[in-house]
Protein backbone atom coordinates (compact mmCIF):
# COMPACT_ATOMS: atom_id res chain seq x y z
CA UNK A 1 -4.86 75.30 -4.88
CA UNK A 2 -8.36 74.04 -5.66
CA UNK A 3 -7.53 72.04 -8.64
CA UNK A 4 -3.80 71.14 -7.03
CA UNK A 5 -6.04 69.38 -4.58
CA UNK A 6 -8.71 67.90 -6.96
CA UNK A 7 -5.42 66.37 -8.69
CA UNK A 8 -4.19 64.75 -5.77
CA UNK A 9 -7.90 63.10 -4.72
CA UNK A 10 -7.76 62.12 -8.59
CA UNK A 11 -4.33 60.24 -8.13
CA UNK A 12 -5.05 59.07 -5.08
CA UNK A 13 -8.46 57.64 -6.29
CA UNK A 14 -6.27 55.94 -9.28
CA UNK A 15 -3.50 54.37 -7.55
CA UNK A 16 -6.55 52.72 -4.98
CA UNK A 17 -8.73 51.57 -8.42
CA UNK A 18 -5.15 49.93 -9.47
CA UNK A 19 -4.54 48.25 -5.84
CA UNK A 20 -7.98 46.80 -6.01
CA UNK A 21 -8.33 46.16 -9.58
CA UNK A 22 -5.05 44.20 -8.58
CA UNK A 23 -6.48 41.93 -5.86
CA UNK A 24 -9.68 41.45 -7.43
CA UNK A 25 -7.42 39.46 -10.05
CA UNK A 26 -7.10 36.74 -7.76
CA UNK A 27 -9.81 34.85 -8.74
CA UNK A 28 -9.59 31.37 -9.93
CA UNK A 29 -11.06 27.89 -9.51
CA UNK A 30 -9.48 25.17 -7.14
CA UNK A 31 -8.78 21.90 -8.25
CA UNK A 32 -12.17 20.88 -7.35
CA UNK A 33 -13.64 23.48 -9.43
CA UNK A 34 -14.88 25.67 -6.62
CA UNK A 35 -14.63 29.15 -7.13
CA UNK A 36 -11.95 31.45 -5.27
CA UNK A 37 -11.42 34.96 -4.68
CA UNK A 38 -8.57 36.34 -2.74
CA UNK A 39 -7.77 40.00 -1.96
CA UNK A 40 -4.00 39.56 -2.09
CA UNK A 41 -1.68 36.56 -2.05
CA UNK A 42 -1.75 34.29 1.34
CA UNK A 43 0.66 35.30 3.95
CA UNK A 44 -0.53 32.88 6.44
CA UNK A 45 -1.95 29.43 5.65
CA UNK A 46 -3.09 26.02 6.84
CA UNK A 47 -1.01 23.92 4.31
CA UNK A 48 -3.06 20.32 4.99
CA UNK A 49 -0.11 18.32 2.80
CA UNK A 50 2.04 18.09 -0.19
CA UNK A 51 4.73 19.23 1.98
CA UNK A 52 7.43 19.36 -0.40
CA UNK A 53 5.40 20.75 -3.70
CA UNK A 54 4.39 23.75 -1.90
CA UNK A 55 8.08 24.71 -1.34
CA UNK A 56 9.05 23.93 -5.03
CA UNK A 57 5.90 26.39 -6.02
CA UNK A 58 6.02 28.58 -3.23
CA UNK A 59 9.68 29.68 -3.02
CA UNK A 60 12.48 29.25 -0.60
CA UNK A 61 10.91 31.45 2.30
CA UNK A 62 7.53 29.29 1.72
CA UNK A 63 6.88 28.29 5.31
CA UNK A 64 7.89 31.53 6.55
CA UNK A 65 4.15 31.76 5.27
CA UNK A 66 2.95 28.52 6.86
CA UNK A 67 1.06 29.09 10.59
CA UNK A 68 0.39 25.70 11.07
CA UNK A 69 0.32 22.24 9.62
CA UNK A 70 0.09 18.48 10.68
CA UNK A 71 3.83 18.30 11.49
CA UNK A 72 3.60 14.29 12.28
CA UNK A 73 2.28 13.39 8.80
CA UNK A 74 5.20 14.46 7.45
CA UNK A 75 7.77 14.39 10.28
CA UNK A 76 6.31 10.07 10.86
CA UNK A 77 5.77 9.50 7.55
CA UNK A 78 8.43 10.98 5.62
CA UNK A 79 11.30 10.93 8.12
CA UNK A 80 14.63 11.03 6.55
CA UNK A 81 12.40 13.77 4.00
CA UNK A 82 11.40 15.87 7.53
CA UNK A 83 15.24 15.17 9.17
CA UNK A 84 17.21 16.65 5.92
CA UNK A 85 14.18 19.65 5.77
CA UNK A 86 13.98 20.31 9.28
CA UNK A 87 17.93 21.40 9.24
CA UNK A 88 18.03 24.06 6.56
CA UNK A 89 13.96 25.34 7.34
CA UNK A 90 14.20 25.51 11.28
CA UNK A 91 11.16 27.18 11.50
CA UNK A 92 9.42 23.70 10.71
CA UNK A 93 9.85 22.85 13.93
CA UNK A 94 7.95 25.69 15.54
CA UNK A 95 4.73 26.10 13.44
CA UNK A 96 1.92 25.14 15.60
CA UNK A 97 1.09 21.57 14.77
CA UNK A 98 -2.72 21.11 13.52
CA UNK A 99 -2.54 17.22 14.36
CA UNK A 100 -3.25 14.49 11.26
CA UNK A 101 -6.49 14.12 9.78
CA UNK A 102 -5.24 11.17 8.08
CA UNK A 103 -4.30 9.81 11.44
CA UNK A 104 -6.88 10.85 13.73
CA UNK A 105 -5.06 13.56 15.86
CA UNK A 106 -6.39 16.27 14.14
CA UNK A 107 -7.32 19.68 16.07
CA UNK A 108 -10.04 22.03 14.25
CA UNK A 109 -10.66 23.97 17.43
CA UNK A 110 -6.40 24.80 16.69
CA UNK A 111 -6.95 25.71 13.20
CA UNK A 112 -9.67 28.11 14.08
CA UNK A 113 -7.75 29.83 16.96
CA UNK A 114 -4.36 30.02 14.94
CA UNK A 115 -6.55 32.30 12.12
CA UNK A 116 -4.63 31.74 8.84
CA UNK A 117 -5.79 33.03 5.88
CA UNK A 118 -5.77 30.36 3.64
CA UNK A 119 -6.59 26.42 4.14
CA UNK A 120 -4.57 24.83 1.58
CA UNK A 121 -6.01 21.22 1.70
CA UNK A 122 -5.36 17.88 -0.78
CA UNK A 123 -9.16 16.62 -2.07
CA UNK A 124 -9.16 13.62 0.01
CA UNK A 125 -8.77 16.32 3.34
CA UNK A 126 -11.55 18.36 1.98
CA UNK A 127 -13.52 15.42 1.94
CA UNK A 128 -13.00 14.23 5.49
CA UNK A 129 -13.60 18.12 6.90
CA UNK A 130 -17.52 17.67 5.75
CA UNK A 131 -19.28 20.33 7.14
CA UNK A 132 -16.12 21.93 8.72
CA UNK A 133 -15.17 23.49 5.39
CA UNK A 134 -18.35 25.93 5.79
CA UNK A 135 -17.62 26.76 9.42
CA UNK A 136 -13.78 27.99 8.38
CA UNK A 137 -14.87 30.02 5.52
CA UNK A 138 -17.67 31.45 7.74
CA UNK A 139 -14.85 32.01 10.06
CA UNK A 140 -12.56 34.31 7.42
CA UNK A 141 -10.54 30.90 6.38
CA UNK A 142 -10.95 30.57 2.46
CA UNK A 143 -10.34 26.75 2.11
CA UNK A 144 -8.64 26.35 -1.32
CA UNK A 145 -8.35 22.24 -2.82
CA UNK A 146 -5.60 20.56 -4.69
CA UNK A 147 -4.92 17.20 -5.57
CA UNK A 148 -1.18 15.43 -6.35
CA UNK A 149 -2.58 12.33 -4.88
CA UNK A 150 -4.52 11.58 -8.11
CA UNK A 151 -1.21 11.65 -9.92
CA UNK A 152 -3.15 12.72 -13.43
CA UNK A 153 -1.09 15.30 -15.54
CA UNK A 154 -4.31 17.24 -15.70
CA UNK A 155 -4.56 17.79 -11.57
CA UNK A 156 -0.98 18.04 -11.12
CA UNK A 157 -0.41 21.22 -13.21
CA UNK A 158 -4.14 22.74 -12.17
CA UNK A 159 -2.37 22.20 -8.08
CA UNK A 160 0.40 23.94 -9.19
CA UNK A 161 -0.93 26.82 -10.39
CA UNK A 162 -3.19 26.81 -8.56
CA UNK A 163 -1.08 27.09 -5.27
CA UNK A 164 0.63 29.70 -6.93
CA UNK A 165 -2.20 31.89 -7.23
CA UNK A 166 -2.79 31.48 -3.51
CA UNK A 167 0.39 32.34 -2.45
CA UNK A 168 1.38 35.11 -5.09
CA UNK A 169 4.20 33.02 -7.61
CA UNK A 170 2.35 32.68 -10.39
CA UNK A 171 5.17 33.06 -12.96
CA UNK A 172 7.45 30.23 -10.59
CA UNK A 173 3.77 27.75 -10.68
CA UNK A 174 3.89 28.39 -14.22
CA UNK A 175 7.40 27.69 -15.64
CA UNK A 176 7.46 24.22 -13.06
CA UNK A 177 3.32 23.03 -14.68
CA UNK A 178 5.19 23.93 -17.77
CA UNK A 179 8.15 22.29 -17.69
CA UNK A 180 6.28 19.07 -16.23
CA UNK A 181 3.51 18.76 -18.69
CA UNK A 182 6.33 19.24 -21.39
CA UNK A 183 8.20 16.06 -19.70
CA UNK A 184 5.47 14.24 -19.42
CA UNK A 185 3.50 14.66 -23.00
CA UNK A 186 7.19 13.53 -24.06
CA UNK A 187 6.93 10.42 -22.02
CA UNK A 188 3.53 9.54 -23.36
CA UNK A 189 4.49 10.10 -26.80
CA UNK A 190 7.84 7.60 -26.53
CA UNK A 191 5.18 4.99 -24.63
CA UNK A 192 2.76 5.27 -27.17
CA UNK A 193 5.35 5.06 -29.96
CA UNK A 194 7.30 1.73 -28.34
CA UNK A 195 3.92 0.14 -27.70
CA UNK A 196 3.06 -0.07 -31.25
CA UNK A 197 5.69 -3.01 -31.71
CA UNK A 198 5.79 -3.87 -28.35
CA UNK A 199 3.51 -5.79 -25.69
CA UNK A 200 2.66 -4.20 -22.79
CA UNK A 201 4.70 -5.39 -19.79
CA UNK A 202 2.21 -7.16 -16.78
CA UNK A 203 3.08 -5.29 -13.97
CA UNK A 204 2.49 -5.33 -10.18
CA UNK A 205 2.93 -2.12 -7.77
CA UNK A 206 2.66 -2.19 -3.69
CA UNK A 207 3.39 0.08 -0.99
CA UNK A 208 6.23 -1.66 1.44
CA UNK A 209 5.22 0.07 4.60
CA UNK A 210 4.16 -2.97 6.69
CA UNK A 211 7.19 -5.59 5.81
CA UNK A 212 7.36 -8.08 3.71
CA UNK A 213 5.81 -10.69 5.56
CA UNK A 214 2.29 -8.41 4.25
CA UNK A 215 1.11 -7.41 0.71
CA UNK A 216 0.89 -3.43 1.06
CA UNK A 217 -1.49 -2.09 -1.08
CA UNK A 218 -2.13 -1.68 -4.61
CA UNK A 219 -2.92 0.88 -6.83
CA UNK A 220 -5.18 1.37 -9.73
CA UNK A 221 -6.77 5.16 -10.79
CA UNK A 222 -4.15 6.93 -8.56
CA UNK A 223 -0.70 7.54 -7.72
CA UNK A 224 0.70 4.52 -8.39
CA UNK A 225 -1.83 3.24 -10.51
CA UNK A 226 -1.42 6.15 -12.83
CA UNK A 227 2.14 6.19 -12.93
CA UNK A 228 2.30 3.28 -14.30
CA UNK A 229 -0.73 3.98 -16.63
CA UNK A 230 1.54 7.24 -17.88
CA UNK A 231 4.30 4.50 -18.23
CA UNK A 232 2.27 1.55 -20.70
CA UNK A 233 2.01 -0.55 -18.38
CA UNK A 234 -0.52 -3.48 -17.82
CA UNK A 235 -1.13 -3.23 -13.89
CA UNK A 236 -2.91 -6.48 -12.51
CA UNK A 237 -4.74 -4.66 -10.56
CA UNK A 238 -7.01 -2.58 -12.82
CA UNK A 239 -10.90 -3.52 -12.49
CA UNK A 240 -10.36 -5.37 -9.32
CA UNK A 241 -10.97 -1.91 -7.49
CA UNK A 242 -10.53 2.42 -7.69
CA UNK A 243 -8.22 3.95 -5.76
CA UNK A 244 -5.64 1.35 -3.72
CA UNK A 245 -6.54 -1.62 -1.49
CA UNK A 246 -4.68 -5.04 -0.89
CA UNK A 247 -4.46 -8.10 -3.64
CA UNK A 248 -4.15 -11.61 -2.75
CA UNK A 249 -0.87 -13.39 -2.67
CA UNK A 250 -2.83 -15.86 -5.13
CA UNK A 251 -4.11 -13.41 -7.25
CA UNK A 252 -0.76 -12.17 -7.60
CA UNK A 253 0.14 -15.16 -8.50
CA UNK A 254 -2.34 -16.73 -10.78
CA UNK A 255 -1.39 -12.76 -12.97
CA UNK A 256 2.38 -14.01 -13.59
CA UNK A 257 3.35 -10.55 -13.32
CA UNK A 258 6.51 -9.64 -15.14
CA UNK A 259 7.95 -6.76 -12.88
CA UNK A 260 7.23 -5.91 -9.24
CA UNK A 261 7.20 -2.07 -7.71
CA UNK A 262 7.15 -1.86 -4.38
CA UNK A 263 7.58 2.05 -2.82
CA UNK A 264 9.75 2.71 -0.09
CA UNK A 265 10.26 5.66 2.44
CA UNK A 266 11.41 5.65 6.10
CA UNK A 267 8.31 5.08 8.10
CA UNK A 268 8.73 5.94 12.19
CA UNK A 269 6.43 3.25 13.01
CA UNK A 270 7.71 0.35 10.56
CA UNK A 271 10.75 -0.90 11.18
CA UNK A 272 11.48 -3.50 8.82
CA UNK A 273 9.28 -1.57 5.85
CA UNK A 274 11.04 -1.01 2.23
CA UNK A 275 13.70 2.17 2.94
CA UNK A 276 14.24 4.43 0.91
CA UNK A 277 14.41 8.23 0.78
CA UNK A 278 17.28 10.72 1.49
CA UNK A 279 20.00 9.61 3.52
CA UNK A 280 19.80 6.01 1.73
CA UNK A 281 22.53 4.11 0.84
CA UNK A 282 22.12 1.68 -2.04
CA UNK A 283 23.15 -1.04 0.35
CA UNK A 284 20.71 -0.26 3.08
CA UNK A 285 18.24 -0.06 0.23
CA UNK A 286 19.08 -3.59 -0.80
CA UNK A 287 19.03 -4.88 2.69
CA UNK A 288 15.71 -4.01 3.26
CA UNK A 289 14.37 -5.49 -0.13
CA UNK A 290 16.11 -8.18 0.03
CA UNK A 291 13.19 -10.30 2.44
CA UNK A 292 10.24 -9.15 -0.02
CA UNK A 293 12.46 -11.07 -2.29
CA UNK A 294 13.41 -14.19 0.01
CA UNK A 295 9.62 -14.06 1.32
CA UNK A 296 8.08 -14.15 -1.77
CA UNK A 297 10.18 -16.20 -4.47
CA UNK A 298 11.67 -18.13 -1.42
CA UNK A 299 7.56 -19.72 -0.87
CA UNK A 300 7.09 -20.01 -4.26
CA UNK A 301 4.39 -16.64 -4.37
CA UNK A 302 5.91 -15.69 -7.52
CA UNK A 303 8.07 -16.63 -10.64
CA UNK A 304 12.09 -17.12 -9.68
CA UNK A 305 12.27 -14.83 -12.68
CA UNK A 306 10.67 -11.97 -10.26
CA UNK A 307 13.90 -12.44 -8.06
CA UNK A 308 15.95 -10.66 -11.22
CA UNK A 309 12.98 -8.03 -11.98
CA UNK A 310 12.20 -6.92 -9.04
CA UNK A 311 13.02 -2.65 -8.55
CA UNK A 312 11.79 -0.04 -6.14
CA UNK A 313 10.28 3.04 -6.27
CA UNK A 314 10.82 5.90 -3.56
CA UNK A 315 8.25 8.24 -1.87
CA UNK A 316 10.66 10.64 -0.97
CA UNK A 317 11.60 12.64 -3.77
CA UNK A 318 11.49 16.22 -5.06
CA UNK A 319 8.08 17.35 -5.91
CA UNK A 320 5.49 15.84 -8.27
CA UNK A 321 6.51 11.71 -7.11
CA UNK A 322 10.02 11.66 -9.14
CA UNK A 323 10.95 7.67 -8.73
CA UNK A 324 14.35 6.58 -9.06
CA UNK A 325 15.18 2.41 -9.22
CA UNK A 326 17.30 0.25 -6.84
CA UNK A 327 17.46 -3.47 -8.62
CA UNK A 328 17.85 -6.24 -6.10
């Protein structure tokens, strides 16, 4: 009976070493390169953004796992994305709404209360909690960083598995950072092979949110400013500033760009911005490009040649920024 027992407290003993042996696994370093330890994969989290790559990493029952978010930055900024989400994940329109950092509205006193166990946050969020970050983690709230915004392959595929440690799909983080870094050496490999007879195209990016009666901003060491680095490209705007800001109409012109990108997505508050995104039709598409083409070539801002050039890029695509082209 004695040793019957002792073999029990010995299994017992085992299967508990395995368990923690199991969550003490979860260790890793966020995007950021801030250490992490997590005694078992997220089941309720703060997801701060990247709305769309956390449900390609996370799974289809991913915000079955999500207590609250800032439903307006996607739901205003995204809204044909947020309208065609919203109808096959109704529970997006329950999770208790955190507020926008990015716009102001944002309620710390809501994250605290609501308790989740994760704060999954993009680098330029982290950045703008300051000091909060200490007061959720003394609160329980591990606060784990990743960055798509930076659009390097090196960031993207750290974010994705990284979110994948946090919420417990490792292999499903894996196969899509796989799979993209694959696509992507290939594309730098073809650029780097055409370029060698080739010159590099001069090329000019904005984001079409406020009409074309306004240059949108410009991009140089992210998003689209390393897209089109990826791509060969010689963007006007590199050296005149990191990150994204405006560009002169005359400095556009006095560059002579050869192509034009401008971004599109349906914006609540911008009614005659570049649209694009699901729900789209080519010709509504056009429509809406058509004045950054009439305002633009029509005064004489750029080359006619721009008018037969000219393509757009959409915001609103499956994870990790996917662009398709609409040529006016």
């Amino acid at each position: 009976m004695k040793n019957k027992l002792l073999k029990i407290i010995g299994l017992g003993a085992l299967a508990l070493a395995s368990i923690s042996h199991a969550y003490a696994d979860i260790q890793f370093k966020d995007v950021i390169g801030r250490d992490i330890q997590l005694e078992k994969p997220a089941e309720r989290i703060f997801l701060g953004f990247y709305f769309e790559d956390y449900l390609a990493i996370a799974g289809p029952d991913a915000y079955q796992k999500v207590a609250i978010f800032p439903r307006h930055s996607w739901k205003d900024y995204r809204q044909s994305q947020w309208a065609t989400y919203s109808k096959i994940i109704p529970e997006l329109e329950t999770i208790v709404d955190s507020g926008s950092i990015y716009m102001g509205t944002f309620d710390f006193e809501k994250l605290l209360a609501t308790k989740p166990d994760v704060a999954l946050v993009a680098a330029w969020q982290f950045k703008s909690l300051g000091d909060k970050v200490a007061i959720l983690e003394k609160s329980g709230i591990k606060v784990v960083v990743v960055d798509f915004n930076a659009q390097t392959l090196e960031k993207h595929v750290a974010s994705t598995r990284v979110i994948g440690k946090v919420m417990g799909t490792d292999e499903r983080a894996e196969a899509i950072a796989t799979e993209y870094e694959n696509t992507v050496n290939d594309v730098k490999q073809r650029v780097a092979t055409y370029l060698k007879n080739h010159d590099a195209r001069r090329v000019y990016v904005e984001i079409g949110n406020a009409g074309p009666n306004e240059y949108g901003k410009s991009y140089t060491t992210t998003m689209w400013g390393n897209i089109l680095n990826m791509a060969g490209a010689d963007n006007i705007a590199t050296g005149k500033f990191k990150g994204s800001a405006h560009l002169t109409p005359e400095y556009v012109l006095s560059k002579d760009p050869e192509v034009i990108f401008v971004s599109g997505a349906h914006w609540v508050k911008h009614g005659d911005s570049a649209l694009l995104g699901y729900g789209t039709t080519l010709e509504q598409a056009q429509d809406r490009y058509k004045p950054y083409l009439a305002v633009r070539v029509g005064s004489n801002l750029l080359p006619l040649k721009m008018a037969m050039s000219m393509a757009c890029i959409t915001l609103e695509h499956v994870p990790f920024t996917t662009t398709y082209f609409c040529n006016i």
